[in-house]
C-alpha cells in the first residue's frame, strides 16, 4: 500500500480493467472510472446523507406502511 500510487482506488481500477480485458472490452482510465463508478454512488450517498440530516433535524422517522386493502375506499386519495 502506498497512499498516492497503490491504494484502494488504484486496486479497484486495476481489477475492473482486468475483467474488461478478459471480456475483450476497452479498459477505463481514471477519469472514465470515476465518472462511471464513483460519481453515481457518491451522488446517491449524498442524497441519503441529506435525507438523514433532514430527518434528524425535524425529528421524523420512517416506518413500514401498513398493508393496504385490496381496494381503497372511493375518494381516499390512495393510488
PDB file of C-alpha atoms in Angstrom:
ATOM      1  CA  UNK A   1       0.000   0.000   0.000  1.00  0.00           C
ATOM      2  CA  UNK A   2       1.236   3.440  -0.971  1.00  0.00           C
ATOM      3  CA  UNK A   3      -1.077   6.360  -0.292  1.00  0.00           C
ATOM      4  CA  UNK A   4      -0.575   8.071  -3.667  1.00  0.00           C
ATOM      5  CA  UNK A   5       0.180   5.246  -6.093  1.00  0.00           C
ATOM      6  CA  UNK A   6      -1.151   1.940  -4.813  1.00  0.00           C
ATOM      7  CA  UNK A   7      -4.352   2.231  -2.814  1.00  0.00           C
ATOM      8  CA  UNK A   8      -7.972   1.033  -2.830  1.00  0.00           C
ATOM      9  CA  UNK A   9      -8.825   3.272  -5.785  1.00  0.00           C
ATOM     10  CA  UNK A  10      -5.974   2.054  -7.985  1.00  0.00           C
ATOM     11  CA  UNK A  11      -6.563  -1.567  -6.940  1.00  0.00           C
ATOM     12  CA  UNK A  12     -10.246  -1.340  -7.887  1.00  0.00           C
ATOM     13  CA  UNK A  13      -9.447   0.291 -11.223  1.00  0.00           C
ATOM     14  CA  UNK A  14      -6.843  -2.372 -11.962  1.00  0.00           C
ATOM     15  CA  UNK A  15      -9.295  -5.167 -11.073  1.00  0.00           C
ATOM     16  CA  UNK A  16     -12.074  -3.735 -13.270  1.00  0.00           C
ATOM     17  CA  UNK A  17      -9.641  -3.279 -16.149  1.00  0.00           C
ATOM     18  CA  UNK A  18      -8.501  -6.914 -15.825  1.00  0.00           C
ATOM     19  CA  UNK A  19     -12.123  -8.056 -16.058  1.00  0.00           C
ATOM     20  CA  UNK A  20     -12.780  -5.768 -19.025  1.00  0.00           C
ATOM     21  CA  UNK A  21      -9.643  -7.032 -20.776  1.00  0.00           C
ATOM     22  CA  UNK A  22     -10.687 -10.671 -20.187  1.00  0.00           C
ATOM     23  CA  UNK A  23     -14.050  -9.836 -21.771  1.00  0.00           C
ATOM     24  CA  UNK A  24     -12.309  -8.229 -24.756  1.00  0.00           C
ATOM     25  CA  UNK A  25     -13.606  -4.783 -23.853  1.00  0.00           C
ATOM     26  CA  UNK A  26     -11.774  -1.468 -23.710  1.00  0.00           C
ATOM     27  CA  UNK A  27     -10.132  -0.570 -20.409  1.00  0.00           C
ATOM     28  CA  UNK A  28     -11.050   2.540 -18.413  1.00  0.00           C
ATOM     29  CA  UNK A  29      -8.730   5.379 -17.481  1.00  0.00           C
ATOM     30  CA  UNK A  30      -9.008   7.083 -14.074  1.00  0.00           C
ATOM     31  CA  UNK A  31     -11.379   9.754 -15.379  1.00  0.00           C
ATOM     32  CA  UNK A  32     -13.758   7.269 -17.017  1.00  0.00           C
ATOM     33  CA  UNK A  33     -13.674   5.027 -13.953  1.00  0.00           C
ATOM     34  CA  UNK A  34     -14.516   7.938 -11.665  1.00  0.00           C
ATOM     35  CA  UNK A  35     -17.365   9.143 -13.895  1.00  0.00           C
ATOM     36  CA  UNK A  36     -18.855   5.686 -14.409  1.00  0.00           C
ATOM     37  CA  UNK A  37     -18.481   4.147 -10.939  1.00  0.00           C
ATOM     38  CA  UNK A  38     -17.523   6.668  -8.260  1.00  0.00           C
ATOM     39  CA  UNK A  39     -19.632   9.740  -9.076  1.00  0.00           C
ATOM     40  CA  UNK A  40     -23.038   7.971  -9.330  1.00  0.00           C
ATOM     41  CA  UNK A  41     -22.559   6.252  -5.974  1.00  0.00           C
ATOM     42  CA  UNK A  42     -21.301   9.452  -4.384  1.00  0.00           C
ATOM     43  CA  UNK A  43     -24.431  11.264  -5.572  1.00  0.00           C
ATOM     44  CA  UNK A  44     -26.633   8.519  -4.144  1.00  0.00           C
ATOM     45  CA  UNK A  45     -24.789   8.620  -0.819  1.00  0.00           C
ATOM     46  CA  UNK A  46     -25.186  12.403  -0.759  1.00  0.00           C
ATOM     47  CA  UNK A  47     -28.958  12.076  -1.180  1.00  0.00           C
ATOM     48  CA  UNK A  48     -29.172   9.619   1.724  1.00  0.00           C
ATOM     49  CA  UNK A  49     -26.998  11.837   3.919  1.00  0.00           C
ATOM     50  CA  UNK A  50     -29.193  14.849   3.104  1.00  0.00           C
ATOM     51  CA  UNK A  51     -32.325  12.842   3.899  1.00  0.00           C
ATOM     52  CA  UNK A  52     -30.814  11.574   7.154  1.00  0.00           C
ATOM     53  CA  UNK A  53     -29.875  15.095   8.251  1.00  0.00           C
ATOM     54  CA  UNK A  54     -33.352  16.433   7.445  1.00  0.00           C
ATOM     55  CA  UNK A  55     -34.957  13.614   9.405  1.00  0.00           C
ATOM     56  CA  UNK A  56     -32.578  14.195  12.306  1.00  0.00           C
ATOM     57  CA  UNK A  57     -33.227  17.946  12.301  1.00  0.00           C
ATOM     58  CA  UNK A  58     -37.015  17.710  12.063  1.00  0.00           C
ATOM     59  CA  UNK A  59     -37.494  14.643  14.233  1.00  0.00           C
ATOM     60  CA  UNK A  60     -39.227  12.482  11.643  1.00  0.00           C
ATOM     61  CA  UNK A  61     -38.619   8.826  11.084  1.00  0.00           C
ATOM     62  CA  UNK A  62     -39.704   6.266   8.504  1.00  0.00           C
ATOM     63  CA  UNK A  63     -41.727   3.160   9.213  1.00  0.00           C
ATOM     64  CA  UNK A  64     -43.214   0.440   7.050  1.00  0.00           C
ATOM     65  CA  UNK A  65     -46.635   1.238   5.642  1.00  0.00           C
ATOM     66  CA  UNK A  66     -49.433  -0.977   6.894  1.00  0.00           C
ATOM     67  CA  UNK A  67     -50.805  -3.385   4.320  1.00  0.00           C
ATOM     68  CA  UNK A  68     -53.383  -1.647   2.145  1.00  0.00           C
ATOM     69  CA  UNK A  69     -56.763  -3.195   1.486  1.00  0.00           C
ATOM     70  CA  UNK A  70     -57.231  -4.775  -1.925  1.00  0.00           C
ATOM     71  CA  UNK A  71     -59.399  -1.814  -2.942  1.00  0.00           C
ATOM     72  CA  UNK A  72     -59.050   1.631  -1.353  1.00  0.00           C
ATOM     73  CA  UNK A  73     -62.285   3.386  -0.378  1.00  0.00           C
ATOM     74  CA  UNK A  74     -63.539   5.811  -3.006  1.00  0.00           C
ATOM     75  CA  UNK A  75     -62.149   9.315  -2.592  1.00  0.00           C
ATOM     76  CA  UNK A  76     -59.402   8.176  -0.205  1.00  0.00           C
ATOM     77  CA  UNK A  77     -56.689   9.644  -2.408  1.00  0.00           C
ATOM     78  CA  UNK A  78     -54.664   6.426  -2.354  1.00  0.00           C
ATOM     79  CA  UNK A  79     -53.177   5.288  -5.651  1.00  0.00           C
TER      80      UNK A  79
END
